[in-house]
Coordinates of C-alpha atoms and ligand atoms in Angstrom, one line a residue:
M231 CA -47.7 80.6 58.5
K232 CA -44.5 81.4 56.6
N233 CA -42.8 79.7 53.8
W234 CA -39.5 77.8 54.2
A235 CA -37.4 80.8 53.3
G236 CA -39.4 83.0 55.7
N237 CA -39.6 85.8 53.1
L238 CA -43.4 85.7 53.0
E239 CA -46.3 85.2 55.4
Y240 CA -49.3 83.5 53.9
S241 CA -52.6 85.4 53.9
S242 CA -55.0 82.6 54.7
A243 CA -57.9 83.3 57.1
D244 CA -58.1 79.6 58.0
V245 CA -56.0 76.4 57.9
R246 CA -57.6 73.0 57.7
R247 CA -56.1 69.5 58.0
P248 CA -58.6 67.0 56.6
E249 CA -58.3 63.4 57.7
S250 CA -59.9 61.9 54.6
V251 CA -60.2 62.7 50.9
E252 CA -64.0 62.9 51.4
E253 CA -63.5 65.5 54.1
L254 CA -61.1 67.4 51.9
A255 CA -63.6 67.3 49.0
S256 CA -66.4 68.8 51.2
I257 CA -64.0 71.6 52.5
V258 CA -63.1 72.4 48.8
A259 CA -66.8 72.4 47.7
A260 CA -67.8 74.8 50.5
A261 CA -64.8 77.2 50.3
P262 CA -65.0 80.3 48.1
R263 CA -61.2 80.5 48.0
I264 CA -58.9 77.6 48.9
K265 CA -55.3 76.3 48.1
A266 CA -53.2 73.4 49.2
L267 CA -49.8 73.9 50.6
G268 CA -47.1 71.2 50.4
S269 CA -43.7 71.6 52.2
R270 CA -43.8 75.5 51.6
H271 CA -40.5 75.5 49.7
S272 CA -41.8 78.0 47.1
F273 CA -40.3 81.5 47.3
N274 CA -43.3 83.4 45.8
R275 CA -47.0 83.6 46.5
V276 CA -48.0 80.9 44.0
G277 CA -49.5 78.9 46.9
D278 CA -51.1 81.8 48.8
T279 CA -54.8 82.4 49.4
D280 CA -56.9 84.8 51.4
G281 CA -59.3 81.9 52.0
V282 CA -58.6 78.5 53.4
H283 CA -55.2 76.7 53.3
V284 CA -55.4 72.9 53.3
L285 CA -52.5 70.9 54.5
L286 CA -52.5 67.2 53.5
D287 CA -50.4 65.8 56.3
A288 CA -53.4 64.4 58.3
L289 CA -54.6 62.3 55.3
P290 CA -53.7 58.6 55.3
Q291 CA -50.1 58.7 53.8
Q292 CA -49.8 56.0 51.1
V293 CA -46.6 54.8 49.4
E294 CA -47.4 51.6 47.6
V295 CA -45.1 50.0 45.1
D296 CA -46.7 48.0 42.3
A297 CA -43.8 46.0 40.9
G298 CA -45.9 44.5 38.2
R299 CA -46.9 47.9 36.8
G300 CA -43.5 49.4 37.5
T301 CA -45.1 52.3 39.5
V302 CA -45.6 53.6 43.0
R303 CA -48.8 55.2 44.2
V304 CA -48.0 58.0 46.6
S305 CA -50.1 60.6 48.6
G306 CA -49.5 64.1 47.4
G307 CA -48.2 65.5 50.7
V308 CA -45.4 62.8 51.0
S309 CA -41.9 64.2 50.7
Y310 CA -39.4 62.8 48.2
G311 CA -37.1 61.9 51.1
A312 CA -39.8 59.6 52.7
L313 CA -40.8 58.3 49.3
C314 CA -37.3 57.4 48.3
R315 CA -36.5 55.3 51.4
T316 CA -39.6 53.2 50.8
L317 CA -38.8 52.8 47.1
E318 CA -35.3 51.7 47.9
D319 CA -36.6 49.1 50.5
S320 CA -38.6 47.7 47.5
G321 CA -35.5 47.7 45.3
V322 CA -36.8 50.5 43.0
A323 CA -36.0 54.1 42.2
I324 CA -37.3 57.2 40.5
H325 CA -35.3 58.7 37.6
N326 CA -34.2 62.0 39.2
L327 CA -34.5 64.2 42.3
A328 CA -34.3 67.9 43.1
S329 CA -31.3 69.4 45.0
L330 CA -32.9 68.5 48.3
P331 CA -35.3 65.7 49.2
H332 CA -37.6 67.5 51.7
I333 CA -40.1 68.9 49.2
S334 CA -43.6 67.3 48.8
V335 CA -44.3 65.3 45.7
A336 CA -47.5 67.2 44.7
G337 CA -46.0 70.6 45.3
A338 CA -42.9 69.8 43.4
V339 CA -44.7 68.3 40.4
Q340 CA -47.3 71.1 40.3
T341 CA -44.5 73.7 39.8
G342 CA -42.3 71.7 37.3
T343 CA -39.5 71.0 39.8
H344 CA -36.5 69.3 38.3
G345 CA -33.0 67.9 38.8
S346 CA -30.4 67.9 36.1
G347 CA -29.4 65.8 33.1
V348 CA -29.9 66.4 29.4
D349 CA -32.0 63.3 29.0
N350 CA -33.8 63.5 32.4
P351 CA -37.3 65.0 32.4
S352 CA -38.4 67.0 35.4
L353 CA -40.0 65.2 38.3
A354 CA -43.4 65.6 36.5
G355 CA -42.0 63.3 33.8
A356 CA -42.5 60.2 36.1
V357 CA -46.2 60.9 36.6
E358 CA -48.4 58.2 35.2
S359 CA -51.7 59.3 36.9
I360 CA -52.9 62.0 39.2
D361 CA -55.8 62.2 41.7
L362 CA -57.4 65.6 41.9
V363 CA -60.2 67.2 43.9
R364 CA -61.7 69.8 41.6
A365 CA -63.2 73.1 42.6
S366 CA -66.7 71.5 42.8
G367 CA -65.4 68.9 45.2
E368 CA -65.5 66.2 42.5
Q369 CA -62.7 63.6 42.8
V370 CA -61.1 62.6 39.5
R371 CA -58.2 60.3 38.5
L372 CA -56.4 61.4 35.3
T373 CA -54.0 59.0 33.5
R374 CA -51.8 59.4 30.4
D375 CA -54.8 58.0 28.4
D376 CA -56.7 61.2 29.3
G377 CA -54.5 63.2 26.9
D378 CA -55.1 66.9 27.2
E379 CA -56.7 66.8 30.6
F380 CA -53.7 64.9 31.9
L381 CA -51.1 67.1 30.1
A382 CA -52.8 70.3 31.5
S383 CA -53.1 69.1 35.1
V384 CA -49.8 67.5 36.1
V385 CA -47.8 70.8 36.1
G386 CA -51.0 72.8 37.0
I387 CA -49.4 75.5 39.2
G388 CA -52.2 74.7 41.7
A389 CA -54.9 76.1 39.4
L390 CA -56.7 73.0 38.4
G391 CA -57.4 71.2 41.6
I392 CA -55.9 69.8 44.8
V393 CA -53.7 66.8 44.2
T394 CA -54.3 64.0 46.7
G395 CA -52.2 61.3 45.1
L396 CA -50.0 60.4 42.1
E397 CA -48.8 57.3 40.4
L398 CA -45.1 57.6 39.5
A399 CA -43.0 55.4 37.2
V400 CA -40.2 53.5 38.9
R401 CA -37.2 51.6 37.7
P402 CA -34.9 49.1 39.3
S403 CA -32.7 50.7 42.0
F404 CA -29.4 52.0 40.7
R405 CA -26.0 53.0 42.0
M406 CA -24.1 56.2 41.2
R407 CA -20.8 58.0 41.8
Q408 CA -20.4 61.8 42.3
R409 CA -17.4 63.8 41.7
V410 CA -16.7 67.6 41.7
L411 CA -14.4 69.4 39.3
E412 CA -13.1 72.9 40.1
D413 CA -12.2 75.9 38.0
L414 CA -13.6 75.1 34.6
P415 CA -12.4 77.8 32.3
W416 CA -15.3 79.9 31.0
D417 CA -13.9 79.8 27.4
T418 CA -14.1 76.0 27.4
A419 CA -17.4 75.9 29.2
L420 CA -18.9 78.0 26.5
S421 CA -17.3 76.4 23.5
D422 CA -17.9 72.8 24.7
F423 CA -21.1 73.5 26.6
S424 CA -23.3 70.8 25.2
T425 CA -20.5 68.1 25.6
I426 CA -19.8 69.2 29.2
V427 CA -23.5 69.2 30.3
S428 CA -24.0 65.8 28.6
S429 CA -20.9 64.2 30.1
A430 CA -22.7 62.4 33.0
Y431 CA -26.2 61.3 33.9
S432 CA -26.7 64.6 35.8
V433 CA -24.4 67.6 35.6
S434 CA -24.5 70.9 37.5
L435 CA -22.3 73.9 37.1
F436 CA -21.9 76.3 40.0
T437 CA -20.7 79.8 39.3
D438 CA -21.1 83.5 40.4
Y439 CA -20.4 84.6 36.9
T440 CA -17.2 86.5 37.9
G441 CA -13.6 85.7 36.9
N442 CA -12.4 83.4 34.1
S443 CA -13.6 80.1 35.4
I444 CA -16.7 78.3 36.7
N445 CA -16.1 77.4 40.3
Q446 CA -17.4 73.9 40.4
V447 CA -18.8 71.2 38.1
W448 CA -20.8 68.4 39.9
L449 CA -20.9 65.2 37.9
K450 CA -23.4 62.5 39.0
A451 CA -22.6 59.4 37.0
L452 CA -24.4 56.0 36.8
D453 CA -22.2 53.3 38.3
G454 CA -21.5 51.7 34.9
E455 CA -21.0 55.0 33.1
A456 CA -17.5 55.6 31.6
P457 CA -15.5 58.0 33.8
L458 CA -14.9 61.4 32.2
Q459 CA -11.5 61.3 30.4
N460 CA -11.4 65.0 29.3
L461 CA -11.8 67.4 32.2
F462 CA -12.0 70.4 29.9
G463 CA -9.2 72.2 31.7
A464 CA -10.9 71.8 35.2
T465 CA -9.2 70.0 38.1
P466 CA -10.7 67.3 40.3
A467 CA -11.6 68.5 43.8
L468 CA -9.2 67.0 46.3
R469 CA -11.8 66.9 49.1
P470 CA -15.6 67.0 49.3
R471 CA -17.1 70.4 48.4
H472 CA -20.2 72.5 49.2
P473 CA -21.5 74.5 46.3
L474 CA -20.7 77.7 48.4
P475 CA -16.9 78.0 48.6
D476 CA -16.7 78.8 52.3
M477 CA -19.2 76.2 53.5
S478 CA -18.4 72.8 55.0
A479 CA -19.4 69.8 52.8
E480 CA -20.6 67.8 55.8
N481 CA -24.3 68.2 54.8
C482 CA -23.6 67.3 51.1
T483 CA -24.1 63.9 49.6
A484 CA -20.9 61.8 49.2
Q485 CA -18.5 62.8 46.5
M486 CA -15.0 61.7 45.5
D487 CA -16.4 58.9 43.3
E488 CA -17.6 56.9 46.3
P489 CA -20.3 54.6 45.0
G490 CA -23.7 54.8 46.6
L491 CA -27.4 54.5 46.0
W492 CA -29.3 56.9 43.7
L493 CA -31.2 58.5 46.6
D494 CA -27.9 59.3 48.3
R495 CA -26.2 60.8 45.2
L496 CA -29.0 62.5 43.1
P497 CA -29.7 65.3 45.7
H498 CA -26.9 67.6 46.6
F499 CA -27.8 67.6 50.2
R500 CA -28.3 64.6 52.6
H501 CA -31.8 63.7 53.7
E502 CA -30.8 63.5 57.4
F503 CA -29.8 67.2 57.2
T504 CA -33.2 69.0 57.5
P505 CA -32.9 72.8 57.1
S506 CA -36.1 74.0 58.8
N507 CA -35.8 77.4 57.1
G508 CA -33.3 79.1 54.9
D509 CA -31.7 82.5 54.8
E510 CA -31.8 82.6 51.0
L511 CA -34.1 83.4 48.1
Q512 CA -34.2 81.7 44.7
S513 CA -35.0 82.4 41.1
E514 CA -34.6 80.2 38.0
F515 CA -35.0 80.7 34.3
I516 CA -35.4 77.8 31.9
L517 CA -34.5 78.2 28.2
P518 CA -33.6 76.0 25.1
L519 CA -30.4 74.1 25.6
E520 CA -28.9 75.5 22.3
H521 CA -29.1 79.0 23.7
G522 CA -27.1 78.0 26.9
P523 CA -23.8 79.6 25.9
A524 CA -25.3 82.9 24.7
A525 CA -27.5 83.1 27.7
L526 CA -24.6 82.5 30.1
Q527 CA -22.7 85.2 28.3
A528 CA -25.6 87.6 28.7
V529 CA -25.7 86.9 32.4
R530 CA -21.9 87.3 32.7
A531 CA -22.2 90.8 31.3
L532 CA -24.3 91.6 34.4
A533 CA -21.8 90.1 36.9
A534 CA -20.8 93.3 38.5
D535 CA -24.4 94.0 39.7
L536 CA -25.4 90.4 40.0
A537 CA -22.5 88.9 42.1
P538 CA -23.1 91.1 45.2
L539 CA -26.7 89.7 45.5
L540 CA -25.8 86.1 44.8
F541 CA -24.7 83.2 47.0
V542 CA -24.2 81.1 43.9
S543 CA -25.9 80.2 40.6
E544 CA -26.4 76.6 39.4
V545 CA -26.7 75.7 35.8
R546 CA -28.7 72.5 35.1
T547 CA -30.3 70.8 32.1
G548 CA -33.5 68.8 31.5
A549 CA -35.3 66.8 28.7
A550 CA -38.3 68.2 26.9
D551 CA -41.8 67.1 28.0
E552 CA -45.4 67.7 26.9
F553 CA -47.0 69.2 30.0
W554 CA -48.7 72.4 29.0
L555 CA -47.2 74.7 31.7
S556 CA -44.0 72.8 32.2
P557 CA -41.0 75.1 31.8
F558 CA -39.5 72.2 29.8
H559 CA -42.5 72.1 27.5
R560 CA -41.3 70.8 24.1
R561 CA -37.7 72.1 24.7
Q562 CA -34.6 70.3 25.8
S563 CA -33.5 73.0 28.2
V564 CA -30.9 74.6 30.3
A565 CA -32.0 76.0 33.7
L566 CA -30.1 79.0 35.1
H567 CA -30.8 79.0 38.8
F568 CA -29.9 81.8 41.2
T569 CA -29.6 81.4 45.0
W570 CA -29.8 84.9 46.2
K571 CA -28.8 86.4 49.6
P572 CA -31.9 87.3 51.7
L573 CA -32.1 90.8 50.2
Q574 CA -35.6 90.7 48.8
A575 CA -36.0 94.4 47.8
E576 CA -32.6 94.5 46.1
V577 CA -33.2 91.1 44.3
E578 CA -36.7 92.2 43.2
A579 CA -35.2 95.5 41.9
F580 CA -32.5 93.6 39.9
L581 CA -34.7 90.8 38.6
P582 CA -36.2 92.8 35.7
V583 CA -32.7 93.5 34.4
L584 CA -31.8 89.8 34.5
E585 CA -35.2 88.8 33.0
E586 CA -34.7 91.4 30.2
A587 CA -31.2 89.9 29.4
L588 CA -32.7 86.4 29.2
R589 CA -35.9 87.4 27.3
P590 CA -34.3 87.0 23.8
F591 CA -33.7 83.3 24.6
G592 CA -37.3 82.6 25.4
A593 CA -36.6 82.1 29.1
R594 CA -39.5 80.7 31.2
P595 CA -39.4 81.3 35.0
H596 CA -39.6 78.5 37.6
W597 CA -43.2 78.8 38.9
G598 CA -42.1 78.4 42.5
K599 CA -39.3 80.9 42.6
L600 CA -39.0 84.7 42.4
F601 CA -39.8 86.4 39.0
T602 CA -41.6 89.5 37.7
P603 CA -44.9 88.2 36.3
D604 CA -45.8 91.3 34.3
G605 CA -42.7 91.0 32.2
Y606 CA -43.7 87.8 30.2
D607 CA -45.6 87.1 27.0
W608 CA -47.1 83.8 28.3
E609 CA -48.8 82.9 25.0
A610 CA -45.6 83.2 23.1
L611 CA -43.7 81.2 25.7
Y612 CA -46.2 78.4 26.1
P613 CA -47.9 77.1 22.9
R614 CA -50.8 75.6 25.0
F615 CA -51.1 78.6 27.3
N616 CA -54.5 79.7 26.1
D617 CA -55.7 76.1 26.2
F618 CA -54.6 76.0 29.9
R619 CA -56.4 79.2 30.6
A620 CA -59.6 77.8 29.1
F621 CA -59.2 74.6 31.2
A622 CA -58.7 76.6 34.3
A623 CA -61.8 78.7 33.6
G624 CA -63.8 75.6 32.8
H625 CA -62.8 73.6 35.9
D626 CA -62.7 76.5 38.3
P627 CA -65.0 79.2 37.0
Q628 CA -65.1 81.2 40.2
G629 CA -61.4 81.2 40.7
K630 CA -61.4 79.3 43.9
F631 CA -57.8 78.2 43.4
R632 CA -56.6 81.6 42.3
N633 CA -54.6 84.3 44.0
A634 CA -53.1 87.6 42.9
L635 CA -50.1 85.9 41.3
L636 CA -52.1 83.3 39.4
D637 CA -54.6 86.1 38.3
S638 CA -51.7 88.1 36.9
I639 CA -50.5 85.1 34.9
L640 CA -53.8 83.6 33.8
G641 CA -56.2 86.6 33.9
V642 CA -59.1 87.2 36.3
P643 CA -61.8 84.5 36.0
A644 CA -65.0 85.8 34.3
R645 CA -67.3 84.8 37.1
R646 CA -65.4 86.2 40.1
Ligands
FAD122 C1 -33.9 74.8 49.5 C2 -34.7 74.6 48.2 C3 -34.2 73.8 47.2 C4 -35.0 73.7 46.0 N1 -34.4 72.9 45.0 C5 -35.1 72.8 43.8 C6 -34.6 72.1 42.8 O1 -33.5 71.4 42.9 N2 -35.2 72.1 41.6 C7 -36.4 72.8 41.4 O2 -36.9 72.7 40.3 N3 -36.9 73.5 42.4 C8 -36.3 73.5 43.6 N4 -36.9 74.2 44.6 C9 -38.2 74.8 44.4 C10 -39.3 73.8 44.9 O3 -39.1 72.5 44.5 C11 -40.7 74.3 44.5 O4 -41.0 75.6 45.0 C12 -41.8 73.3 44.9 O5 -43.1 73.8 44.5 C13 -41.8 73.1 46.4 O6 -42.8 72.1 46.7 P1 -43.6 72.3 48.0 O7 -44.3 71.1 48.3 O8 -42.8 72.9 49.1 O9 -44.7 73.4 47.4 P2 -45.4 74.6 48.1 O10 -44.4 75.8 48.2 O11 -46.0 74.2 49.4 O12 -46.5 74.9 47.0 C14 -46.1 75.2 45.7 C15 -47.3 75.2 44.8 O13 -47.8 73.9 44.6 C16 -49.2 73.9 45.0 N5 -49.4 72.7 45.8 C17 -48.8 72.2 46.8 N6 -49.4 71.0 47.2 C18 -50.4 70.8 46.3 C19 -51.4 69.8 46.2 N7 -51.4 68.8 47.0 N8 -52.3 70.0 45.2 C20 -52.3 71.0 44.3 N9 -51.3 72.0 44.4 C21 -50.4 71.9 45.4 C22 -49.3 75.1 46.0 O14 -50.7 75.6 46.0 C23 -48.4 76.1 45.3 O15 -49.1 76.7 44.2 C24 -36.2 74.3 45.9 C25 -36.7 75.1 46.9 C26 -36.0 75.2 48.1 C27 -36.5 76.0 49.2

């Protein structure tokens, strides 16, 4: 089994597809090493195991809207694309989406996956309750009322249990418009950074860090939101655009201010377009919003070495949250995302240079993308890191849900 990008082959000795949560629980209880996989869109070995991989696609797939509670209960393995269609049929929506809808809800939430918008929390921000199978096989439901247990487990990087279901907050369906601006001068982008990234519900900047201007600004505005008057020296695109300059926009969601539903505007790529695999790699570093301009300058200083490895970089934002291992933990943030060419050795050789440049800004890596785990002072970056470590040791004393990457981050469990 390979991941979506095809840059890694998983090491599992066995793959199981339980048909009930009870069957899953007994597989988990019996296995010395086990991990769940979602839609395999991670680029690193966060989801790998040398034991059993469980896929949740044979479990009963539930998407049940509770209009009274303003929530939807969804099975962990369901993709956002499938979830969104059912939500829209019930006249409700979720607050935000990642760049593409094909990722599983549990896998996305466990790694802190996010869209953009200064006031929009990551996808984990919608979670009201979470159903887990613990290492012992015990089944638990944690809600916001469970405090620390809940805050530790929602963005749990797969270390605290297998997520079989989640309850997500929904809101009434809404409409949006999307427009793309081109050639935003870097000087203005840096001097008016916080105004620009706050100028619509969701804003993304696309750049390769070369030249005097940022290639594209994607603005996703709520239907009633006032249209942007000041374009900050950028020019409106005259036709739909793909984030990569030479690519056709046919697989992108509609632009040019054409009104549409939230689920057809929040992702950059259409749900009908299903890339089965991708010739790309990704990294992303999340840091306090106020450091955005200085961090972008630090990356621009690396442009000569960076640009040849890069398809494009996307700059997004997100609201602070309370989840212990969320990259957005207690910090309204800017996320610097890098879509790399499929040059793994060269990218991995360059990453420490980029990570060193971003270290002064307290950058936290995206858990599902490429980074250099040895280079981080996790306790300094995450105020509740040691508490998370203690929870992981308590709930999974034998390190059933661990792998080499998680051990290098969390330490080797005492009872292995
Ligand atoms: C083309 C592309 C676009 C992307 N866009 C974005 C984006 O816009 N924003 C962003 O933040 N990220 C983005 N990502 C990254 C992606 O969202 C994360 O890697 C996410 O974890 C993928 O979810 P998945 O279901 O594929 O997880 P997997 O890769 O299958 O697993 C990821 C982790 O979650 C764990 N996991 C999976 N399912 C469960 C479960 N049921 N219970 C417990 N643990 C589980 C795995 O063990 C592993 O540790 C993108 C990735 C790709 C390939």
